[in-house]
């Protein structure tokens, strides 16, 4: 085992260096508290916070831990610990140590992957993604290098470094995050992204596992991204003839340009693939004529047993791959090839051929009346589960009915209803999360004596749910407190009238000629507030209150085009001139920056009638806001 110049990192004992890249090193380490082996993924020590590019990488690095840290699933690599010491520059994640390889390395082997093995990978990745999506986490970078496969054919997905929590907006217009070959059209175009972007990426991975090439290729990034957004993928039957019938339709739905027409969940994609595994075998003779929808021909021959043997053809590839990992040198080479969670040697089950079996083949379907009865029973169960609010379980019943009679219009209609229910359930969960966050923000603002912030948060909730009772109460409370504050300020500004002098007692009669004086010019009752706003954060919302009156609210995005379908964020400025009543007032400034809490900045000053005051607002790269009144 190669020696390492570092013996400890935090409390962890360094055992071996597994891989090294531009941004850091991956170590095999031991947690002395419980004796557990972990993989330590480190960020390069000694970076300067002024280096914006490195700081962006560090932020992505920490988001990986924060995103994956809330997830606990057998098909997701577990995050055990996170250390971020800004003073010393030490930054690392302690994560589950997986013995195995990744799908990218496996695809470099010459043997084709059996269809049952491909379906198993998609099913396990789909389970992990559906779980993450249900927790509001979108992976955004599903690709073979991030799919780990253990010696027992257990699949784990890793690298949530650009994942996005559904309740926050960590991405900005024009920011190209992800691996371009596996990105969805909406990611490339910088549009709003939801869980269906991961389903598109999983469809690309499925295509590559079967065809050994990507569905959208080109000589450079511009061509690749253009084809993903605008052009159809090459039908698989035109490239490889020995594929299951119906696979083209599955790929077409997974790779839809329009997210609304894709599979609503990764489990639905996996279910359709399982149906192809269990479908009757086509004739093994020459290639069939491709139809317009699928362009698919023949299915790969399968074993005849009810429970098939382990997938054939995978053993030699994995034996070679894991064979290179027997020595520490081979392990390091594999790590340098791109495995973030590089694993140790684990050959026992592969060399003995004792691998996890592929999905079992369903028994032959009953005929005639029995088939109709079973289809009816499955559809009734699906409808019952829908009424009980469990559309995911209902989808399983519909898939079972499709295995028996997939061309039945009633089955298709029920499937449509189930998919609509799944989409509605996801929308409801997202809405509930946003409402709960807004209510919590409004309550906290009131508790801290910030009624203006509470008013903004409550109004945002009511924009989502106009009948939300608690939001209405919080808004009324905030407006009542703002009115009291405004009344107190008006009372403080009020000037008492001058006393009326007592009438003078005449002592003598005086005759004089009095020249009338001209009346004084009218006093101006308003002044001008000139607002100059400069921000180094390119996206957000600016809101300004003068006492209890909102005078500015504007959403801003600053970027410049740098190439085809790409733009670069940049600082920006805004300017406003506002007429305000003369007198003393309090200005409150709110700058909402994606991914950061919104805090008020307050300044007080005097607006002179007919005069001009300047309010200068500045936002630094880290989102800190300052304001000065001159």
Coordinates of C-alpha atoms in Angstrom, one line a residue:
X1 CA 0.0 0.0 0.0
X2 CA 1.6 3.3 -0.9
X3 CA 2.5 5.6 1.9
X4 CA 0.8 8.9 2.3
X5 CA 2.6 12.1 3.5
X6 CA -0.6 12.8 5.6
X7 CA -1.4 10.6 8.5
X8 CA -4.6 12.2 9.8
X9 CA -7.3 14.5 8.5
X10 CA -9.4 15.7 11.3
X11 CA -10.1 12.6 13.5
X12 CA -9.7 10.3 10.5
X13 CA -6.6 8.1 10.0
X14 CA -5.4 8.2 6.4
X15 CA -4.7 4.8 5.0
X16 CA -4.2 5.4 1.3
X17 CA -4.5 7.9 -1.4
X18 CA -7.0 6.7 -3.9
X19 CA -7.1 9.4 -6.5
X20 CA -6.0 13.0 -7.1
X21 CA -7.5 15.8 -9.2
X22 CA -7.1 19.5 -9.8
X23 CA -9.5 20.4 -6.9
X24 CA -8.4 17.8 -4.3
X25 CA -7.6 14.3 -3.3
X26 CA -9.6 11.2 -2.4
X27 CA -8.3 9.2 0.5
X28 CA -9.2 5.8 2.0
X29 CA -9.4 6.5 5.7
X30 CA -10.5 5.0 9.0
X31 CA -12.8 6.5 11.6
X32 CA -11.1 5.6 14.9
X33 CA -14.3 6.2 16.9
X34 CA -16.2 3.3 15.4
X35 CA -13.5 1.6 13.2
X36 CA -15.4 2.3 10.0
X37 CA -13.6 2.7 6.6
X38 CA -14.6 5.9 4.8
X39 CA -13.7 7.7 1.6
X40 CA -12.5 11.3 2.3
X41 CA -13.2 13.6 -0.6
X42 CA -11.1 16.7 0.1
X43 CA -11.0 20.2 -1.4
X44 CA -7.6 21.7 -2.1
X45 CA -6.1 23.3 1.0
X46 CA -4.8 26.8 1.0
X47 CA -7.2 28.3 -1.5
X48 CA -7.9 32.0 -1.3
X49 CA -11.5 33.2 -0.8
X50 CA -10.7 36.0 -3.3
X51 CA -10.2 33.4 -6.0
X52 CA -13.8 33.4 -7.3
X53 CA -13.4 30.4 -9.5
X54 CA -12.0 28.3 -6.6
X55 CA -14.6 29.6 -4.3
X56 CA -17.3 28.4 -6.8
X57 CA -15.8 25.0 -6.8
X58 CA -15.7 25.0 -3.0
X59 CA -19.3 26.0 -2.8
X60 CA -20.3 23.2 -5.2
X61 CA -18.2 20.8 -3.1
X62 CA -20.1 21.8 0.1
X63 CA -23.5 21.6 -1.7
X64 CA -22.7 18.0 -2.5
X65 CA -22.6 17.2 1.2
X66 CA -25.6 19.4 2.1
X67 CA -27.7 17.9 -0.7
X68 CA -26.8 14.2 -0.2
X69 CA -26.6 14.6 3.6
X70 CA -30.4 14.8 3.9
X71 CA -30.8 11.5 1.9
X72 CA -30.8 8.0 3.3
X73 CA -31.3 5.3 0.7
X74 CA -29.6 2.0 -0.1
X75 CA -28.9 3.2 -3.7
X76 CA -27.4 6.5 -2.7
X77 CA -23.8 6.9 -1.3
X78 CA -24.2 7.9 2.4
X79 CA -22.6 11.1 3.7
X80 CA -21.2 10.5 7.2
X81 CA -19.5 13.8 8.0
X82 CA -18.6 17.2 6.7
X83 CA -15.7 19.4 7.8
X84 CA -15.3 23.0 6.6
X85 CA -12.7 25.1 8.5
X86 CA -12.4 28.4 6.8
X87 CA -9.5 29.6 8.8
X88 CA -7.3 26.6 8.1
X89 CA -8.6 26.0 4.6
X90 CA -9.4 22.3 5.5
X91 CA -12.6 21.2 3.7
X92 CA -13.6 17.5 3.2
X93 CA -16.5 15.1 3.1
X94 CA -16.4 11.7 4.8
X95 CA -18.6 9.3 2.9
X96 CA -19.5 5.7 2.5
X97 CA -16.6 3.6 1.1
X98 CA -17.9 1.5 -1.8
X99 CA -16.1 -1.6 -3.0
X100 CA -16.6 -1.7 -6.7
X101 CA -16.3 0.3 -9.9
X102 CA -18.4 2.8 -11.8
X103 CA -20.5 2.4 -14.9
X104 CA -18.2 4.5 -17.0
X105 CA -15.4 2.1 -16.6
X106 CA -17.7 -0.9 -17.2
X107 CA -18.8 0.6 -20.5
X108 CA -15.2 0.7 -21.6
X109 CA -15.1 -3.1 -21.7
X110 CA -15.8 -4.8 -25.0
X111 CA -18.6 -7.1 -24.0
X112 CA -22.2 -5.9 -24.4
X113 CA -24.3 -5.6 -21.2
X114 CA -27.2 -8.1 -21.1
X115 CA -30.6 -6.4 -21.2
X116 CA -31.7 -7.8 -17.8
X117 CA -28.5 -6.2 -16.3
X118 CA -29.2 -2.9 -17.9
X119 CA -32.8 -2.9 -16.6
X120 CA -31.5 -3.7 -13.1
X121 CA -29.2 -0.7 -13.2
X122 CA -32.0 1.6 -14.4
X123 CA -34.3 0.3 -11.8
X124 CA -31.9 0.8 -8.9
X125 CA -30.9 4.3 -10.1
X126 CA -34.6 5.1 -10.6
X127 CA -35.4 4.1 -7.0
X128 CA -32.6 6.4 -5.8
X129 CA -33.8 9.3 -7.9
X130 CA -37.4 9.0 -7.0
X131 CA -36.5 9.0 -3.4
X132 CA -34.3 12.1 -3.8
X133 CA -37.0 13.8 -5.8
X134 CA -39.6 13.1 -3.0
X135 CA -37.2 15.0 -0.7
X136 CA -37.0 18.0 -3.0
X137 CA -33.4 17.1 -4.3
X138 CA -32.7 17.1 -8.0
X139 CA -29.3 15.5 -8.9
X140 CA -28.7 17.4 -12.2
X141 CA -25.7 15.4 -13.2
X142 CA -26.8 11.7 -13.8
X143 CA -24.1 10.0 -15.9
X144 CA -22.2 6.7 -15.9
X145 CA -19.2 8.1 -13.9
X146 CA -21.7 8.9 -11.0
X147 CA -23.2 5.4 -11.0
X148 CA -21.3 3.0 -8.8
X149 CA -21.6 -0.8 -9.1
X150 CA -20.4 -3.1 -6.3
X151 CA -19.1 -6.6 -6.6
X152 CA -22.7 -7.9 -5.8
X153 CA -24.3 -5.8 -8.6
X154 CA -25.6 -3.3 -6.1
X155 CA -25.9 0.1 -7.6
X156 CA -25.3 3.4 -5.8
X157 CA -25.5 6.9 -7.2
X158 CA -23.1 9.6 -6.0
X159 CA -21.8 13.1 -6.6
X160 CA -24.7 15.5 -5.7
X161 CA -22.2 18.4 -6.2
X162 CA -24.6 20.4 -8.4
X163 CA -27.8 19.1 -6.9
X164 CA -30.5 21.6 -6.2
X165 CA -32.8 21.6 -3.3
X166 CA -36.4 22.2 -4.6
X167 CA -37.0 24.9 -2.0
X168 CA -34.1 27.1 -3.2
X169 CA -32.9 28.5 -6.4
X170 CA -29.2 27.9 -6.6
X171 CA -29.0 28.3 -10.4
X172 CA -29.0 31.4 -12.5
X173 CA -29.9 32.1 -16.1
X174 CA -27.2 31.1 -18.5
X175 CA -25.3 29.0 -16.0
X176 CA -24.3 25.7 -17.7
X177 CA -24.2 23.1 -14.9
X178 CA -23.9 19.4 -15.6
X179 CA -22.2 17.2 -18.2
X180 CA -23.4 18.4 -21.6
X181 CA -23.8 15.0 -23.2
X182 CA -26.3 14.0 -20.5
X183 CA -28.1 17.3 -19.9
X184 CA -31.7 17.9 -20.7
X185 CA -32.8 20.5 -23.2
X186 CA -34.1 22.8 -20.4
X187 CA -30.7 22.6 -18.6
X188 CA -28.8 23.6 -21.7
X189 CA -31.2 26.5 -22.3
X190 CA -30.9 27.7 -18.8
X191 CA -34.6 27.3 -18.1
X192 CA -36.3 26.1 -14.9
X193 CA -35.4 22.6 -14.1
X194 CA -37.3 20.0 -12.1
X195 CA -37.0 16.2 -11.4
X196 CA -37.8 15.4 -15.1
X197 CA -34.3 16.6 -16.1
X198 CA -32.9 13.6 -14.2
X199 CA -35.2 11.3 -16.1
X200 CA -33.9 12.7 -19.4
X201 CA -30.3 12.1 -18.2
X202 CA -31.2 8.5 -17.1
X203 CA -32.6 8.0 -20.6
X204 CA -29.3 9.0 -22.1
X205 CA -27.5 6.6 -19.8
X206 CA -29.9 3.8 -20.8
X207 CA -29.3 4.5 -24.5
X208 CA -25.5 4.4 -24.0
X209 CA -25.6 1.1 -22.0
X210 CA -27.5 -0.6 -24.9
X211 CA -25.9 1.1 -27.9
X212 CA -22.4 1.9 -26.6
X213 CA -22.7 5.4 -27.9
X214 CA -24.5 8.5 -26.8
X215 CA -27.8 9.5 -28.5
X216 CA -26.6 13.0 -29.3
X217 CA -23.0 13.4 -30.6
X218 CA -21.0 16.0 -32.4
X219 CA -17.6 17.3 -33.1
X220 CA -17.8 20.0 -30.4
X221 CA -20.0 21.2 -27.6
X222 CA -22.0 23.6 -29.8
X223 CA -23.1 20.8 -32.1
X224 CA -23.9 18.5 -29.2
X225 CA -26.1 21.0 -27.3
X226 CA -27.9 22.0 -30.5
X227 CA -28.8 18.4 -31.2
X228 CA -30.0 17.8 -27.7
X229 CA -32.3 20.8 -27.9
X230 CA -33.5 20.6 -31.5
X231 CA -32.8 17.2 -33.1
X232 CA -34.2 13.7 -32.5
X233 CA -31.9 10.9 -31.3
X234 CA -30.8 8.2 -33.6
X235 CA -33.3 5.3 -33.3
X236 CA -31.6 2.3 -31.6
X237 CA -32.9 -0.2 -34.2
X238 CA -30.9 1.5 -36.9
X239 CA -27.7 0.9 -35.0
X240 CA -28.2 -2.4 -33.2
X241 CA -30.7 -4.9 -34.5
X242 CA -30.9 -7.2 -31.5
X243 CA -32.9 -5.1 -29.1
X244 CA -36.4 -5.8 -27.5
X245 CA -39.4 -4.7 -29.4
X246 CA -40.9 -1.5 -27.9
X247 CA -37.6 -0.2 -26.6
X248 CA -37.6 2.7 -29.1
X249 CA -40.9 3.9 -27.7
X250 CA -39.5 3.8 -24.1
X251 CA -36.4 5.7 -25.2
X252 CA -38.5 8.2 -27.1
X253 CA -40.5 9.0 -24.0
X254 CA -37.5 9.3 -21.7
X255 CA -35.7 11.6 -24.2
X256 CA -38.7 13.9 -24.9
X257 CA -37.7 17.5 -25.5
X258 CA -40.8 18.6 -23.6
X259 CA -40.5 17.7 -19.9
X260 CA -44.3 17.4 -19.7
X261 CA -44.3 14.5 -22.1
X262 CA -41.5 12.5 -20.3
X263 CA -42.1 9.8 -17.7
X264 CA -43.4 11.4 -14.6
X265 CA -41.1 9.3 -12.4
X266 CA -38.0 7.2 -12.9
X267 CA -40.0 4.2 -11.5
X268 CA -42.4 4.5 -14.5
X269 CA -39.4 4.2 -16.9
X270 CA -38.1 1.2 -15.0
X271 CA -41.5 -0.4 -15.1
X272 CA -41.8 -0.1 -18.8
X273 CA -38.3 -1.7 -19.2
X274 CA -39.4 -4.6 -16.9
X275 CA -42.4 -5.1 -19.1
X276 CA -40.0 -5.5 -22.1
X277 CA -38.0 -8.1 -20.2
X278 CA -41.2 -10.1 -19.5
X279 CA -42.7 -9.7 -23.0
X280 CA -42.9 -12.7 -25.3
X281 CA -39.7 -13.2 -27.3
X282 CA -39.8 -12.2 -31.0
X283 CA -38.5 -14.5 -33.8
X284 CA -34.8 -14.9 -33.7
X285 CA -34.4 -14.6 -37.5
X286 CA -33.1 -11.6 -39.4
X287 CA -33.9 -8.1 -38.4
X288 CA -37.6 -7.1 -38.4
X289 CA -38.8 -4.0 -40.1
X290 CA -38.7 -1.0 -37.7
X291 CA -42.0 0.7 -37.2
X292 CA -42.4 4.5 -37.0
X293 CA -42.6 4.6 -33.3
X294 CA -39.9 2.3 -32.1
X295 CA -37.6 1.5 -35.0
X296 CA -36.7 -1.6 -32.9
X297 CA -36.4 -5.2 -34.1
X298 CA -35.4 -8.2 -32.1
X299 CA -35.1 -8.9 -28.4
X300 CA -31.9 -10.4 -26.9
X301 CA -32.4 -14.1 -26.3
X302 CA -33.1 -14.9 -22.6
X303 CA -32.9 -18.0 -20.5
X304 CA -36.0 -20.2 -20.4
X305 CA -36.1 -20.7 -16.6
X306 CA -38.8 -19.0 -14.6
X307 CA -36.0 -17.3 -12.5
X308 CA -33.2 -16.6 -15.0
X309 CA -29.6 -17.2 -14.3
X310 CA -27.3 -14.3 -13.7
X311 CA -27.0 -12.0 -16.7
X312 CA -24.6 -13.5 -19.2
X313 CA -21.7 -11.6 -20.7
X314 CA -21.1 -9.4 -17.7
X315 CA -18.7 -11.7 -15.9
X316 CA -15.7 -11.5 -18.2
X317 CA -15.9 -7.7 -18.4
X318 CA -16.1 -7.3 -14.6
X319 CA -13.5 -9.9 -14.0
X320 CA -11.0 -7.9 -16.2
X321 CA -12.1 -4.6 -14.6
X322 CA -11.8 -5.8 -11.1
X323 CA -8.7 -7.9 -11.9
X324 CA -6.8 -4.6 -12.6
X325 CA -7.9 -3.4 -9.2
X326 CA -6.2 -6.3 -7.3
X327 CA -2.9 -4.3 -6.9
X328 CA -2.7 -0.9 -5.2
X329 CA -1.3 0.4 -8.5
X330 CA -4.3 -0.9 -10.5
X331 CA -6.6 0.6 -7.9
X332 CA -5.0 4.0 -8.2
X333 CA -5.2 3.9 -12.0
X334 CA -8.9 3.1 -11.8
X335 CA -9.4 6.0 -9.4
X336 CA -7.6 8.4 -11.7
X337 CA -9.9 7.3 -14.5
X338 CA -12.7 9.2 -12.9
X339 CA -14.2 7.3 -9.9
X340 CA -14.9 9.7 -7.1
X341 CA -15.7 7.0 -4.6
X342 CA -13.1 4.5 -5.7
X343 CA -13.5 1.1 -4.3
X344 CA -11.3 -1.7 -3.2
X345 CA -11.0 -5.2 -4.6
X346 CA -14.1 -7.3 -4.3
X347 CA -13.8 -10.3 -6.6
X348 CA -15.2 -13.2 -4.6
X349 CA -18.8 -13.3 -5.9
X350 CA -17.7 -12.4 -9.5
X351 CA -15.1 -15.0 -9.8
X352 CA -17.4 -17.7 -8.4
X353 CA -20.2 -16.5 -10.7
X354 CA -22.5 -16.0 -7.7
X355 CA -24.0 -12.7 -8.7
X356 CA -27.3 -11.2 -7.9
X357 CA -30.0 -12.6 -10.3
X358 CA -31.7 -10.4 -12.8
X359 CA -35.3 -9.6 -12.5
X360 CA -37.4 -12.8 -12.7
X361 CA -39.5 -13.5 -15.7
X362 CA -43.2 -13.3 -15.1
X363 CA -45.1 -16.6 -15.5
X364 CA -47.1 -17.0 -18.7
X365 CA -50.2 -14.9 -18.7
X366 CA -53.6 -16.7 -18.4
X367 CA -55.7 -16.8 -21.5
X368 CA -59.2 -15.7 -22.4
X369 CA -61.6 -14.8 -19.6
X370 CA -58.9 -15.2 -16.9
X371 CA -56.8 -12.5 -18.6
X372 CA -59.8 -10.1 -18.7
X373 CA -60.6 -10.8 -15.0
X374 CA -57.0 -10.2 -13.9
X375 CA -56.8 -7.0 -15.9
X376 CA -60.0 -5.8 -14.3
X377 CA -58.8 -6.7 -10.8
X378 CA -55.5 -4.8 -11.4
X379 CA -57.3 -1.7 -12.7
X380 CA -59.7 -1.7 -9.8
X381 CA -56.8 -1.9 -7.4
X382 CA -55.1 1.0 -9.2
X383 CA -58.3 3.1 -8.9
X384 CA -58.7 2.2 -5.2
X385 CA -55.0 3.2 -4.5
X386 CA -55.6 6.5 -6.4
X387 CA -58.6 7.2 -4.1
X388 CA -56.4 6.4 -1.1
X389 CA -53.8 8.9 -2.3
X390 CA -51.1 6.5 -3.3
X391 CA -50.5 6.9 -7.1
X392 CA -47.0 5.3 -7.0
X393 CA -48.5 2.0 -5.8
X394 CA -51.3 2.5 -8.3
X395 CA -48.7 2.7 -11.1
X396 CA -47.5 -0.7 -10.1
X397 CA -50.9 -2.2 -10.6
X398 CA -51.3 -0.5 -14.0
X399 CA -47.9 -1.9 -15.1
X400 CA -49.1 -5.4 -14.1
X401 CA -52.2 -4.9 -16.2
X402 CA -50.1 -3.7 -19.2
X403 CA -48.1 -7.0 -19.0
X404 CA -51.4 -8.8 -19.7
X405 CA -53.1 -6.4 -22.1
X406 CA -50.9 -3.4 -22.9
X407 CA -52.9 -2.3 -25.9
X408 CA -56.2 -2.0 -24.0
X409 CA -57.5 1.6 -24.2
X410 CA -58.9 1.3 -20.7
X411 CA -55.5 0.4 -19.4
X412 CA -54.0 3.3 -21.2
X413 CA -56.6 5.7 -19.8
X414 CA -56.0 4.5 -16.2
X415 CA -52.2 4.9 -16.7
X416 CA -52.8 8.4 -17.9
X417 CA -54.9 9.1 -14.7
X418 CA -52.2 7.6 -12.5
X419 CA -49.4 9.7 -14.1
X420 CA -51.5 12.8 -13.8
X421 CA -52.0 12.0 -10.1
X422 CA -48.2 11.5 -9.6
X423 CA -47.5 14.9 -11.2
X424 CA -50.2 16.5 -9.0
X425 CA -48.8 14.9 -5.9
X426 CA -45.4 16.3 -6.7
X427 CA -46.8 19.8 -7.4
X428 CA -48.8 19.7 -4.1
X429 CA -45.7 18.6 -2.1
X430 CA -43.6 21.5 -3.7
X431 CA -46.4 24.0 -3.0
X432 CA -46.7 22.8 0.6
X433 CA -43.0 23.2 1.1
X434 CA -42.9 26.7 -0.2
X435 CA -45.9 27.7 1.9
X436 CA -44.4 26.3 5.1
X437 CA -41.1 28.1 4.4
X438 CA -42.9 31.4 3.8
X439 CA -45.0 31.1 7.0
X440 CA -41.9 30.3 9.0
X441 CA -40.2 33.4 7.6
X442 CA -43.1 35.6 8.4
X443 CA -43.4 34.3 12.0
X444 CA -39.7 34.8 12.6
X445 CA -39.7 38.3 11.2
X446 CA -42.6 39.3 13.5
X447 CA -40.8 37.7 16.5
X448 CA -37.7 39.8 15.7
X449 CA -39.7 43.0 15.3
X450 CA -39.4 43.3 11.5
X451 CA -43.0 43.8 10.3
X452 CA -41.9 44.9 6.8
X453 CA -40.1 41.5 6.3
X454 CA -43.1 39.7 7.7
X455 CA -45.4 41.5 5.3
X456 CA -43.3 40.5 2.3
X457 CA -43.2 36.8 3.4
X458 CA -46.9 36.7 4.1
X459 CA -47.8 38.3 0.8
X460 CA -45.7 35.7 -1.0
X461 CA -47.6 32.9 0.7
X462 CA -50.9 34.4 -0.2
X463 CA -49.8 34.7 -3.8
X464 CA -49.5 30.9 -3.8
X465 CA -52.5 30.2 -1.6
X466 CA -55.0 33.1 -1.4
X467 CA -57.1 31.4 1.2
X468 CA -54.2 30.5 3.6
X469 CA -55.7 31.6 7.0
X470 CA -52.4 31.9 8.9
X471 CA -50.8 34.0 6.2
X472 CA -53.8 36.3 6.3
X473 CA -53.4 36.7 10.0
X474 CA -49.7 37.3 9.8
X475 CA -50.2 39.9 7.1
X476 CA -52.8 41.7 9.2
X477 CA -50.5 41.6 12.2
X478 CA -47.6 43.0 10.1
X479 CA -49.7 45.8 8.6
X480 CA -51.0 46.7 12.1
X481 CA -47.5 47.0 13.5
X482 CA -46.3 49.0 10.4
X483 CA -49.3 51.4 10.9
X484 CA -48.3 51.9 14.6
X485 CA -44.7 52.6 13.6
X486 CA -45.8 55.1 11.0
X487 CA -48.1 56.8 13.4
X488 CA -45.3 57.1 16.0
X489 CA -42.9 58.6 13.4
X490 CA -45.6 61.1 12.2
X491 CA -46.2 62.2 15.8
X492 CA -42.4 62.6 16.4
X493 CA -42.2 64.8 13.2
X494 CA -45.2 67.0 14.1
X495 CA -44.2 70.6 15.1
X496 CA -46.4 72.2 17.8
X497 CA -48.2 75.5 16.6
X498 CA -46.7 78.8 17.7
X499 CA -48.5 80.4 20.7
X500 CA -50.9 83.3 19.9
X501 CA -49.6 86.5 21.3
X502 CA -51.7 88.6 23.7
X503 CA -53.4 91.7 22.2
X504 CA -51.4 94.9 22.8
X505 CA -52.9 97.7 24.9
X506 CA -52.8 100.9 22.8
X507 CA -51.2 103.8 24.6
X508 CA -51.5 106.4 21.8
X509 CA -53.1 106.9 18.5
X510 CA -50.5 106.6 15.8
X511 CA -51.1 107.4 12.3
X512 CA -48.7 105.7 9.9
X513 CA -48.5 104.6 6.3
X514 CA -47.8 100.9 6.0
X515 CA -46.3 99.4 2.8
X516 CA -47.7 95.9 2.2
X517 CA -45.1 93.2 1.9
X518 CA -45.4 90.4 -0.7
X519 CA -46.5 87.0 0.5
X520 CA -43.7 84.4 1.0
X521 CA -43.2 81.8 -1.7
X522 CA -45.0 78.5 -1.2
X523 CA -43.0 75.9 0.7
X524 CA -42.3 72.7 -1.3
X525 CA -43.9 69.6 0.4
X526 CA -42.0 67.0 -1.6
X527 CA -38.4 66.1 -2.3
X528 CA -36.6 63.7 -4.6
X529 CA -35.0 60.5 -3.5
X530 CA -32.4 59.4 -6.1
X531 CA -31.7 55.6 -5.8
X532 CA -28.5 54.1 -7.2
X533 CA -28.2 50.3 -7.0
X534 CA -25.1 48.4 -7.8
X535 CA -24.8 44.6 -7.4
X536 CA -22.1 42.1 -7.9
X537 CA -24.7 39.3 -7.6
X538 CA -26.3 39.0 -11.0
X539 CA -29.8 37.8 -10.0
X540 CA -32.2 38.6 -7.3
X541 CA -35.1 40.9 -6.2
X542 CA -34.7 44.5 -4.9
X543 CA -37.4 45.9 -2.6
X544 CA -37.3 49.4 -1.0
X545 CA -39.8 50.7 1.6
X546 CA -40.1 54.4 2.6
X547 CA -41.8 54.1 6.1
X548 CA -44.7 51.7 5.3
X549 CA -44.9 52.5 1.6
X550 CA -43.2 50.3 -1.0
X551 CA -41.5 52.5 -3.6
X552 CA -39.4 49.9 -5.5
X553 CA -39.8 46.3 -6.2
X554 CA -37.9 44.8 -9.2
X555 CA -36.5 41.4 -10.2
X556 CA -33.1 41.7 -11.8
X557 CA -30.9 39.5 -13.9
X558 CA -27.6 40.7 -15.4
X559 CA -25.7 38.6 -18.0
X560 CA -24.0 38.9 -21.3
X561 CA -24.0 36.4 -24.2
X562 CA -20.6 34.6 -24.6
X563 CA -21.5 32.0 -27.3
X564 CA -24.2 29.7 -28.6
X565 CA -26.7 29.0 -25.9
X566 CA -24.3 30.4 -23.3
X567 CA -24.1 33.5 -21.3
X568 CA -21.9 34.8 -18.5
X569 CA -23.2 36.5 -15.3
X570 CA -21.9 40.0 -14.5
X571 CA -22.5 42.9 -12.1
X572 CA -25.2 45.4 -12.9
X573 CA -26.8 48.7 -11.9
X574 CA -30.3 50.2 -11.6
X575 CA -31.4 53.8 -11.0
X576 CA -34.7 55.3 -9.8
X577 CA -35.9 58.8 -9.0
X578 CA -38.8 58.8 -6.5
X579 CA -40.9 61.8 -5.2
X580 CA -41.4 61.6 -1.4
X581 CA -43.1 63.8 1.2
X582 CA -40.7 66.1 3.0
X583 CA -39.7 65.3 6.5
X584 CA -37.9 62.5 8.3
X585 CA -38.4 58.9 7.2
X586 CA -37.0 55.4 7.6
X587 CA -35.9 53.5 4.4
X588 CA -35.8 49.7 4.5
X589 CA -33.9 47.9 1.8
X590 CA -34.3 44.1 1.0
X591 CA -32.2 42.3 -1.6
X592 CA -33.3 38.7 -2.0
X593 CA -30.3 36.7 -3.3
X594 CA -30.8 33.0 -4.5
X595 CA -29.8 30.5 -1.8
X596 CA -29.4 33.1 1.0
X597 CA -31.7 34.5 3.7
X598 CA -33.1 37.9 3.1
X599 CA -32.3 40.6 5.7
X600 CA -33.4 44.2 5.9
X601 CA -30.9 47.1 5.8
X602 CA -32.4 50.3 7.4
X603 CA -31.3 53.9 7.0
X604 CA -32.9 57.1 8.4
X605 CA -32.7 60.6 7.0
X606 CA -34.4 63.9 6.2
X607 CA -36.1 64.6 2.8
X608 CA -36.1 68.4 2.3
X609 CA -38.9 69.9 0.4
X610 CA -37.7 70.7 -3.1
X611 CA -34.4 69.1 -2.3
X612 CA -32.7 65.9 -3.5
X613 CA -31.3 63.1 -1.4
X614 CA -29.2 60.2 -2.8
X615 CA -29.6 56.6 -1.6
X616 CA -26.7 54.3 -2.6
X617 CA -27.2 50.5 -2.3
X618 CA -24.4 48.1 -2.8
X619 CA -24.5 44.2 -2.9
X620 CA -21.1 42.4 -2.6
X621 CA -20.3 39.0 -4.3
X622 CA -21.3 37.1 -1.1
X623 CA -24.8 38.8 -1.0
X624 CA -24.0 41.3 1.8
X625 CA -26.0 44.5 1.3
X626 CA -25.0 48.1 2.5
X627 CA -26.9 51.3 2.0
X628 CA -26.0 55.0 2.6
X629 CA -28.2 58.1 2.4
X630 CA -26.5 61.4 1.3

